[in-house]
mmCIF file of C-alpha atoms and ligand atoms in Angstrom:
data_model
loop_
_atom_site.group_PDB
_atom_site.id
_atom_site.type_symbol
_atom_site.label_atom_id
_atom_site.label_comp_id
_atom_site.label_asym_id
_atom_site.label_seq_id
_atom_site.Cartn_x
_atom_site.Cartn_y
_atom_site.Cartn_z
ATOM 1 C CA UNK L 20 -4.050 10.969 -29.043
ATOM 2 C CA UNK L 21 -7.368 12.280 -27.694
ATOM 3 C CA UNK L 22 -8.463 9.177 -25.541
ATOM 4 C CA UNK L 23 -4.492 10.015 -24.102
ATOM 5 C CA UNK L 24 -5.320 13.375 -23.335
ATOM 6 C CA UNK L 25 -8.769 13.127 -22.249
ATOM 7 C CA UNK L 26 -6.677 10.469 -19.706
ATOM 8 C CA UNK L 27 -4.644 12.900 -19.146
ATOM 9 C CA UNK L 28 -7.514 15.372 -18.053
ATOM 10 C CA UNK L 29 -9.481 12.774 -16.070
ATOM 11 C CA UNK L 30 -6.227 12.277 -13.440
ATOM 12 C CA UNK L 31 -5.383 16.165 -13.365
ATOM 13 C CA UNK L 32 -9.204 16.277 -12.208
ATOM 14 C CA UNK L 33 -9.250 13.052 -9.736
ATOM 15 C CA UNK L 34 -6.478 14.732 -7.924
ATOM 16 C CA UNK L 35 -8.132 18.317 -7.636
ATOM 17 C CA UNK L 36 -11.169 16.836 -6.441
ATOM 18 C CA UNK L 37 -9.058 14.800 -4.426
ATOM 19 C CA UNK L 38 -7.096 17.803 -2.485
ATOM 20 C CA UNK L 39 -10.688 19.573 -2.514
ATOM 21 C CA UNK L 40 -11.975 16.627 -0.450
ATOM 22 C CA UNK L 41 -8.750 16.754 2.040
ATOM 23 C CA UNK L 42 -9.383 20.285 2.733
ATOM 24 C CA UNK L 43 -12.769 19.320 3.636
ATOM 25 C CA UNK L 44 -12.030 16.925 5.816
ATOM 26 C CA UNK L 45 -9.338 18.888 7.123
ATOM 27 C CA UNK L 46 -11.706 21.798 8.155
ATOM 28 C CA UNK L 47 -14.603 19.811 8.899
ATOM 29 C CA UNK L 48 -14.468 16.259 9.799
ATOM 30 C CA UNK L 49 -14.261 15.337 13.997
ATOM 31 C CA UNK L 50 -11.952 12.765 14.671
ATOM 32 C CA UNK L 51 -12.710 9.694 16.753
ATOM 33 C CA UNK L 52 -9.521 8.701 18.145
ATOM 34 C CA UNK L 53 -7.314 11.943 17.833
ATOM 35 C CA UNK L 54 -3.966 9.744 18.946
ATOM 36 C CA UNK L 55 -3.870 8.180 16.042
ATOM 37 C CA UNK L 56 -3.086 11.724 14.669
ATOM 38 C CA UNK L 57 0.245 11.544 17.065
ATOM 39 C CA UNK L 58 3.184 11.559 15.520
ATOM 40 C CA UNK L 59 4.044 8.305 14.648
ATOM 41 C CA UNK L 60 5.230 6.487 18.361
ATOM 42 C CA UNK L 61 7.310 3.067 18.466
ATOM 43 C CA UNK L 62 4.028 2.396 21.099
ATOM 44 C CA UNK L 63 1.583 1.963 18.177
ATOM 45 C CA UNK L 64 4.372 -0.741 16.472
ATOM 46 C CA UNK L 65 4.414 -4.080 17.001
ATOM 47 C CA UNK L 66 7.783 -4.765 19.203
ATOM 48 C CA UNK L 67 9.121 -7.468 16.341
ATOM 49 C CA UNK L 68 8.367 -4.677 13.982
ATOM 50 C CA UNK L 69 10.139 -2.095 15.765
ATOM 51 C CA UNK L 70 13.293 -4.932 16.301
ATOM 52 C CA UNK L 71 13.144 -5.533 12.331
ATOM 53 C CA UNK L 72 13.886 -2.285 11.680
ATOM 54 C CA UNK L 73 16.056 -1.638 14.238
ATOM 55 C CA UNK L 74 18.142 -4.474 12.784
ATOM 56 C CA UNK L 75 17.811 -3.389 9.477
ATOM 57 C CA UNK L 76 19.370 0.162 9.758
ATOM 58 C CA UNK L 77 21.825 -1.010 11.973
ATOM 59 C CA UNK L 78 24.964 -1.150 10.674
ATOM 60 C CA UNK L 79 26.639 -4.340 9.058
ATOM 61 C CA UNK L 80 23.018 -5.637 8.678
ATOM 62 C CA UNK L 81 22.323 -7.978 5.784
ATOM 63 C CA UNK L 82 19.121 -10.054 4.251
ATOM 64 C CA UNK L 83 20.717 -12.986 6.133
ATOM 65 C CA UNK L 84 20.044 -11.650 9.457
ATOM 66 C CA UNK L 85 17.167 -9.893 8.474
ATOM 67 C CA UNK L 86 15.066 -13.398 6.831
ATOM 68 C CA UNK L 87 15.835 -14.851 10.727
ATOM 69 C CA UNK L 88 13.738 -11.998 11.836
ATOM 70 C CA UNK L 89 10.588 -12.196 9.554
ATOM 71 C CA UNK L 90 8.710 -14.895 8.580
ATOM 72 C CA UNK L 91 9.236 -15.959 4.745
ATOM 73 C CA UNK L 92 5.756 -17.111 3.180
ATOM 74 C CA UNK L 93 7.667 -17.853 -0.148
ATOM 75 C CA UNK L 94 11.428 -17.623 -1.086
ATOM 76 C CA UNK L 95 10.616 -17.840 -4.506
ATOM 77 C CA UNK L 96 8.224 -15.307 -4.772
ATOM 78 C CA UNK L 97 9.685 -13.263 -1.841
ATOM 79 C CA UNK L 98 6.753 -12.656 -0.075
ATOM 80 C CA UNK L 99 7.117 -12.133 3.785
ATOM 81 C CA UNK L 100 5.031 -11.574 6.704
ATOM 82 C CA UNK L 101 6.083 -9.444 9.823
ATOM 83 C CA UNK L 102 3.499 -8.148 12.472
ATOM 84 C CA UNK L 103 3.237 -4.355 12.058
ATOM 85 C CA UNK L 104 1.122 -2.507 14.380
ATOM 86 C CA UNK L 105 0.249 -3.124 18.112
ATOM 87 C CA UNK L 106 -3.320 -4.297 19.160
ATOM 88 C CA UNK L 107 -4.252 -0.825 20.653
ATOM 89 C CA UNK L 108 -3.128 0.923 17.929
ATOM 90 C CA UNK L 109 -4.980 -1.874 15.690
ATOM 91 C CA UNK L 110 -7.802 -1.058 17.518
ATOM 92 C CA UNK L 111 -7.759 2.868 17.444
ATOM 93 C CA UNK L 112 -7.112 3.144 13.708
ATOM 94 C CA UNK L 113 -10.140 0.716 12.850
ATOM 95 C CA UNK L 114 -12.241 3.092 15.368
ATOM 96 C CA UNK L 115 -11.646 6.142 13.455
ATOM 97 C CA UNK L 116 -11.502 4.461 9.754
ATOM 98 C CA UNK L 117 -14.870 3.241 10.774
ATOM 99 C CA UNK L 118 -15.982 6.376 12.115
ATOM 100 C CA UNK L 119 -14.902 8.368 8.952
ATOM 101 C CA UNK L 120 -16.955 5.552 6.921
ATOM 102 C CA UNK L 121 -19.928 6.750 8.705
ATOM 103 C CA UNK L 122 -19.634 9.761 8.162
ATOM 104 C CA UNK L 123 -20.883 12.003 5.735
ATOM 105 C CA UNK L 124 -18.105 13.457 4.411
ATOM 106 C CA UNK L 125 -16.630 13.307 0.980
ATOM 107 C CA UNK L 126 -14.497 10.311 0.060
ATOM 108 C CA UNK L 127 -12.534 9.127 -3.283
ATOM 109 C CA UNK L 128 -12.335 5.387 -3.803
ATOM 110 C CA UNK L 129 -8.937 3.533 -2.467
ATOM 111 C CA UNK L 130 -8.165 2.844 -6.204
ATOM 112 C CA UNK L 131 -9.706 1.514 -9.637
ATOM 113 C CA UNK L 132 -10.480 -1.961 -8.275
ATOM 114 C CA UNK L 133 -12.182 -1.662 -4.612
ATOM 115 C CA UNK L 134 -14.743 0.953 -4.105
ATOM 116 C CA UNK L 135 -15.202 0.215 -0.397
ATOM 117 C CA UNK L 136 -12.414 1.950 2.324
ATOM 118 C CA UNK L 137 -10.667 5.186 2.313
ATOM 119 C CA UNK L 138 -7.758 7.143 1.063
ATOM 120 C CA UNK L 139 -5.288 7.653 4.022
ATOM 121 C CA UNK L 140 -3.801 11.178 2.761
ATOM 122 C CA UNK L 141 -7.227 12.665 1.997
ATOM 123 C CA UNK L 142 -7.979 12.074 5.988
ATOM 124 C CA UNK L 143 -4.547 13.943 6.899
ATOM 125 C CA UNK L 144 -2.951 10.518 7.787
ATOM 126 C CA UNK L 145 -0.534 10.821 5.580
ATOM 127 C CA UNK L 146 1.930 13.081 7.325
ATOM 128 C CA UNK L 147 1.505 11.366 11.024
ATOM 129 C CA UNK L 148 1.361 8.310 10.045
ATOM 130 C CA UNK L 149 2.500 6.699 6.441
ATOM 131 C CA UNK L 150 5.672 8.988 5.139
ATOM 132 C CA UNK L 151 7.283 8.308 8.932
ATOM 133 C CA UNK L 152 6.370 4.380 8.638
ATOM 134 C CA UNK L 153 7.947 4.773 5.011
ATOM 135 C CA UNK L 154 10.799 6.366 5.996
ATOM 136 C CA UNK L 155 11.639 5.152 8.956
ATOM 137 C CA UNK L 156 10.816 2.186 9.467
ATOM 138 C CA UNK L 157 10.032 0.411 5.687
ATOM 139 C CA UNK L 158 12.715 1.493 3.691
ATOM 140 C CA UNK L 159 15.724 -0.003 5.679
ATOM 141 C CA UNK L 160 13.663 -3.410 5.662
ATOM 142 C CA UNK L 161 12.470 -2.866 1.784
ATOM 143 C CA UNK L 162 16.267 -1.799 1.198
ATOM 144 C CA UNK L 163 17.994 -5.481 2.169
ATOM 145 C CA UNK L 164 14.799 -7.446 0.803
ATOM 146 C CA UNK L 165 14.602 -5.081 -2.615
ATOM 147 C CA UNK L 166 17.073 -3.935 -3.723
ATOM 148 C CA UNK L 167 16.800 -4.758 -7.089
ATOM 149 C CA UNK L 168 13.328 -3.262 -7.044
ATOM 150 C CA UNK L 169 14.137 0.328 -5.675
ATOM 151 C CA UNK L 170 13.319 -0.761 -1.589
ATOM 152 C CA UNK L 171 16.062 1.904 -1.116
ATOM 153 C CA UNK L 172 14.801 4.071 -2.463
ATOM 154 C CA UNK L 173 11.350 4.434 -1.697
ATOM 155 C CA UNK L 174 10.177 8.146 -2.297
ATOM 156 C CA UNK L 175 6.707 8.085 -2.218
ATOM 157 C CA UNK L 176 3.758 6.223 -1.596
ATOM 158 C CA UNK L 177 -0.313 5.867 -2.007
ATOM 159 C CA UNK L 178 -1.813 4.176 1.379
ATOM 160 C CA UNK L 179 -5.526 3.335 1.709
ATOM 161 C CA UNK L 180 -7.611 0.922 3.100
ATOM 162 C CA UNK L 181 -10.018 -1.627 1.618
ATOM 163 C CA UNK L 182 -12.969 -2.724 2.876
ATOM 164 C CA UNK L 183 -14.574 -6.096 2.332
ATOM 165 C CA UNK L 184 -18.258 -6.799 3.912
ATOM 166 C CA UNK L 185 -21.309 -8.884 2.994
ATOM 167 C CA UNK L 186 -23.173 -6.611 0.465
ATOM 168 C CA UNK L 187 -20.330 -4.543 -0.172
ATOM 169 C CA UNK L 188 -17.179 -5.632 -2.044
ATOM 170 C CA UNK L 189 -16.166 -9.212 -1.232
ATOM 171 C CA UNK L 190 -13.151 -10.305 -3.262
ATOM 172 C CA UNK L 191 -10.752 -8.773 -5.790
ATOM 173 C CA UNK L 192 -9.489 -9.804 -9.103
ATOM 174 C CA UNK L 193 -5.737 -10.902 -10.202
ATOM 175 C CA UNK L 194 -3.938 -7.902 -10.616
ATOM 176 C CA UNK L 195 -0.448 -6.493 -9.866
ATOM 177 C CA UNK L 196 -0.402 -3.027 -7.759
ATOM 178 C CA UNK L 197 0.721 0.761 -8.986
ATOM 179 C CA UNK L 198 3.960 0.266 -7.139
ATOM 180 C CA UNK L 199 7.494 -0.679 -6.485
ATOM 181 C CA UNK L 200 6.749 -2.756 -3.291
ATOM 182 C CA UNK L 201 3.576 -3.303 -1.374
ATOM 183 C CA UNK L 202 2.869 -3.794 2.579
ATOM 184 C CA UNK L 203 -0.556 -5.037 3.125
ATOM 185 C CA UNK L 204 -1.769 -4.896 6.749
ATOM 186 C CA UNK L 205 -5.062 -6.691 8.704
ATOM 187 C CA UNK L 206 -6.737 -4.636 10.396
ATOM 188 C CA UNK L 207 -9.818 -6.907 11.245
ATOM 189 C CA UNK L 208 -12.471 -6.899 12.181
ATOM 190 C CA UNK L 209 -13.521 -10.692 12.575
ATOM 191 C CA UNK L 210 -14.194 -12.157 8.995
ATOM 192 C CA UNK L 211 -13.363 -15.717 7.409
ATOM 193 C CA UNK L 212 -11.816 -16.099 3.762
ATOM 194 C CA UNK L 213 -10.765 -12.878 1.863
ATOM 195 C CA UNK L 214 -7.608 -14.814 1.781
ATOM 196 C CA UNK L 215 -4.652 -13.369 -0.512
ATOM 197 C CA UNK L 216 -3.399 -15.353 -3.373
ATOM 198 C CA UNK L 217 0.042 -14.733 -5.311
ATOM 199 C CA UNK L 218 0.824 -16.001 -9.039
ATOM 200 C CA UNK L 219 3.924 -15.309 -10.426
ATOM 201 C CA UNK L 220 6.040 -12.142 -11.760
ATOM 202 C CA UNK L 221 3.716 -10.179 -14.012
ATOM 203 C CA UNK L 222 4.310 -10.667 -18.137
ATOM 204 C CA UNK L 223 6.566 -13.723 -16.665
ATOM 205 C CA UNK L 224 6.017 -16.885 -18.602
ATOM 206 C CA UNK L 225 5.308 -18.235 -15.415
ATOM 207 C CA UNK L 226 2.581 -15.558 -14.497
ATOM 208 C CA UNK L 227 -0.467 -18.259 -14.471
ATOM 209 C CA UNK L 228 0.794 -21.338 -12.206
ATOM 210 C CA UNK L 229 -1.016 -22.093 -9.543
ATOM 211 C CA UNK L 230 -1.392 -19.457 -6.871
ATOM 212 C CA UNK L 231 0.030 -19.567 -3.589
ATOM 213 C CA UNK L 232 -2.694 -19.121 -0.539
ATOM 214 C CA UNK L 233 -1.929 -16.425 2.232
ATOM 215 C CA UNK L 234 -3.892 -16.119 5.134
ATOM 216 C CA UNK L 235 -4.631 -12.600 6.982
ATOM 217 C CA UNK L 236 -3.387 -11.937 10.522
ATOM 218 C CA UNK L 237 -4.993 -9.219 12.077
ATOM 219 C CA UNK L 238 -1.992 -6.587 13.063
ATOM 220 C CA UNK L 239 0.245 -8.769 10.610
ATOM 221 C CA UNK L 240 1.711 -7.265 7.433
ATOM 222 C CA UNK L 241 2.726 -8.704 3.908
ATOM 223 C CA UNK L 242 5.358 -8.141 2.435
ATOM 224 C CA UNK L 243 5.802 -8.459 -1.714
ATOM 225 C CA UNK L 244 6.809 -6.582 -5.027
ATOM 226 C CA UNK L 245 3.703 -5.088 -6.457
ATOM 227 C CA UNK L 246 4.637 -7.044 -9.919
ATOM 228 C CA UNK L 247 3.339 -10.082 -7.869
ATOM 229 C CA UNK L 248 0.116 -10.919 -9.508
ATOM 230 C CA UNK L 249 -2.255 -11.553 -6.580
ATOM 231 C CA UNK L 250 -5.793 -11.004 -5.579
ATOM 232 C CA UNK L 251 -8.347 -11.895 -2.971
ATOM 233 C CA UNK L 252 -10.961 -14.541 -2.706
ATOM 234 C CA UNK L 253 -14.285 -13.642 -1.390
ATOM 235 C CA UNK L 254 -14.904 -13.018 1.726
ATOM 236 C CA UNK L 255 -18.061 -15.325 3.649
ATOM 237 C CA UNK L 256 -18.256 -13.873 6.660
ATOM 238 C CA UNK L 257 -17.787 -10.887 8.946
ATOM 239 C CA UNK L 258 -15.842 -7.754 7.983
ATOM 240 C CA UNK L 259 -12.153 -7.485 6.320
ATOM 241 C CA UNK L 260 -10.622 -3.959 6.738
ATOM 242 C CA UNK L 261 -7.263 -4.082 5.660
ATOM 243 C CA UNK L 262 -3.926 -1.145 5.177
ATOM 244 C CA UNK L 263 -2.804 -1.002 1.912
ATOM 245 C CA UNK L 264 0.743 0.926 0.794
ATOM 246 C CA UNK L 265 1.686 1.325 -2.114
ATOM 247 C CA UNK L 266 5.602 1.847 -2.103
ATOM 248 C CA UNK L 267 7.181 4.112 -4.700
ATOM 249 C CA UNK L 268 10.546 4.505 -6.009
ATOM 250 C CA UNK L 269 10.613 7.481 -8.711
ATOM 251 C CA UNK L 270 14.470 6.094 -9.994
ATOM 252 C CA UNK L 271 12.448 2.706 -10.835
ATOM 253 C CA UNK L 272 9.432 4.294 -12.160
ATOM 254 C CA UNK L 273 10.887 6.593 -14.123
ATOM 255 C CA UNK L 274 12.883 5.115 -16.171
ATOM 256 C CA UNK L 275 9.656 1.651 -16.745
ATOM 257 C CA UNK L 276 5.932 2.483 -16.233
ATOM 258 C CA UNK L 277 4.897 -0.513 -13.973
ATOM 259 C CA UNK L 278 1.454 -0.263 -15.193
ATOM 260 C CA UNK L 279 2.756 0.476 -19.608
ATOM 261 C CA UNK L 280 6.240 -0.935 -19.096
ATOM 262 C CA UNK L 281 7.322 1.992 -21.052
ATOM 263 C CA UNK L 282 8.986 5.107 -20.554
ATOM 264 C CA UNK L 283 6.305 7.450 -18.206
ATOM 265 C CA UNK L 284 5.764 10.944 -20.191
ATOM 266 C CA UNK L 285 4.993 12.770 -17.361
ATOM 267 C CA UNK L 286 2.470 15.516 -16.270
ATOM 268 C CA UNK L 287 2.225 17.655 -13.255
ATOM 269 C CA UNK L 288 -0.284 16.443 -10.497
ATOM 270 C CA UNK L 289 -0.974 16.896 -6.837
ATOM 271 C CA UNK L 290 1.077 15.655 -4.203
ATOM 272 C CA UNK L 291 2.478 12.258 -4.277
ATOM 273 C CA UNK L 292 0.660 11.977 -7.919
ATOM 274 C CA UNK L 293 1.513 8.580 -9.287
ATOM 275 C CA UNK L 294 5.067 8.640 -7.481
ATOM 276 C CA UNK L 295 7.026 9.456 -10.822
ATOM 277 C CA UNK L 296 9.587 12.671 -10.204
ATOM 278 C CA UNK L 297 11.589 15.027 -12.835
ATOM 279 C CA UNK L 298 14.272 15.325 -10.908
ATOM 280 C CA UNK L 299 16.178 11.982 -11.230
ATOM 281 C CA UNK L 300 17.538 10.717 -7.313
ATOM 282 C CA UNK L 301 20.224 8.053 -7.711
ATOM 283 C CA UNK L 302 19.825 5.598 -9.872
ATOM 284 C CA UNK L 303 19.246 2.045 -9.247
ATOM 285 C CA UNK L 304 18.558 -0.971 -12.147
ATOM 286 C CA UNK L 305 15.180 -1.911 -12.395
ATOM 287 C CA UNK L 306 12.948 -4.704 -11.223
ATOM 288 C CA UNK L 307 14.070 -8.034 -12.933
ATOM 289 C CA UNK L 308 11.461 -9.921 -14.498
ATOM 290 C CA UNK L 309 12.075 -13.290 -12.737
HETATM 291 O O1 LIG P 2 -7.811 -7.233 -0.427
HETATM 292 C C1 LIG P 2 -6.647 -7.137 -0.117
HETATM 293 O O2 LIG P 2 -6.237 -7.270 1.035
HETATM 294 C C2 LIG P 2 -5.637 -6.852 -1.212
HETATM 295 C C3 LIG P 2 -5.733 -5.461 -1.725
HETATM 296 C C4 LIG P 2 -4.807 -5.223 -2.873
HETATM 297 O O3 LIG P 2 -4.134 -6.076 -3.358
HETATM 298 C C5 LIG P 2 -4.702 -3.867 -3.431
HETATM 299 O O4 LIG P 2 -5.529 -3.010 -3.068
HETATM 300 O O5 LIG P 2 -3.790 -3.620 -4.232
HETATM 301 FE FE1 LIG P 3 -2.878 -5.257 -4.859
#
């Protein structure tokens, strides 16, 4: 009961220092590449990205029609692969990621596992940027390829980027993510390996067969349930920056911890917090083990 609540301490702190950090920044930091502060524009999307979600909100759209438009990596693990962001917009985001790196402001670590790359709401990037590419443009997609797994009802999110370079992190262990879903976007630079790798279902019988190989495309974005044990192999050359988000669907989360598979007891937090709510949205049956 102590080591619980001495957890329970740690996390209220992380996310004070957290919001200290964004005020910081907020008051203090000088951005590189101020557009990418826009409102999100269909201009920084990649067009098949923009037509995948056009398709996907339209109505009488189904995962039939939707699969013809996205490239499946594996049917049985329902991993898929869509380009996501235009090569400007690539570009620009990099710049000022970069740019933030070298500075010498405050930052928190992406998450328990990497402790290269930045947290996307702590730089402000969270309201431009991530909740409108949730909202708009992910959950119709997640919707028709999860439903089972809350895509519809994505409420929240945790978005960061990792960064792999020679003397720095180079690969990450086998793990399964914080979330409901997971989009994982290259944003370059030039690098070889770092490639992804995908077991099976986590706590499935199945969770140790051999892994399934997925190569980064800069601007290109996977797809898969964050159940999906995966991890990277290290990287040999160059320099890997990629997007992470974590998708979060409180009506899944609430009712299984991913991370205890038990029913969350929850405390109050800042912002997004772990993406758990007390206020139950519509409910929706949770992730099958498959
Ligand atoms: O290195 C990568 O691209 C994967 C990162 C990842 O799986 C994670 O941060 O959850
Ligand atoms: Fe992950």
């Amino acid at each position: 009961m102590v080591k619980l609540e001495q957890e329970v301490e740690r996390r209220r702190r992380l996310g004070l220092e957290s919001a200290t950090r964004k005020a910081l920044i907020a008051s203090s930091y000088r951005l590189a590449r101020p557009e990418v502060y826009d409102s999100l524009q269909d201009a920084a999307l990649a067009p098949e990205f923009l037509a995948v979600a056009e398709y996907s909100a339209s109505p009488g759209a189904d995962l039939k029609g939707l699969l013809q438009r996205l490239e499946t990596v594996s049917e049985e693990k329902r991993i898929y692969r869509v380009p996501v962001f235009s090569a400007p917009f690539c570009q620009a985001l990099l710049e000022e990621l970069e740019h933030f790196e070298q500075s010498d402001m405050p930052k928190g670590r992406p998450n328990t596992m990497n402790n290269y790359g930045v947290l996307l709401h702590e730089l402000g990037l969270d309201e431009p940027l991530v909740t409108p590419l949730r909202e708009r443009f992910l959950q119709p997609l997640m919707a028709l390829l999860y439903p089972d797994c809350g895509g519809g009802q994505l409420d929240s999110h945790r978005a960061f980027v990792v960064k792999y370079a020679l003397g720095q992190d180079l690969e990450l262990g086998c793990h399964y993510d914080n979330a409901e879903l997971t989009l994982n976007v290259a944003l370059g630079k030039v690098f070889t390996g770092g490639t992804l790798y995908f077991g099976g279902f986590f706590q499935a019988p199945t969770a140790l067969t051999e892994p399934l190989e997925v190569e980064h495309v800069v601007g290109q974005g996977i797809l898969h349930r964050g159940g999906q044990l995966h991890g990277a192999r290290p990287l040999a050359t160059g320099e890997r920056w990629n997007l992470v988000i974590w998708l979060r669907a409180s009506s899944v989360r609430n009712r299984l911890c991913p991370m205890c598979c038990r029913k969350p007891d929850l405390v109050d937090d800042e912002g997004f917090g772990d993406g758990f709510t007390r206020e139950e949205p519509a409910t929706v049956d949770v992730c099958a083990l498959t």
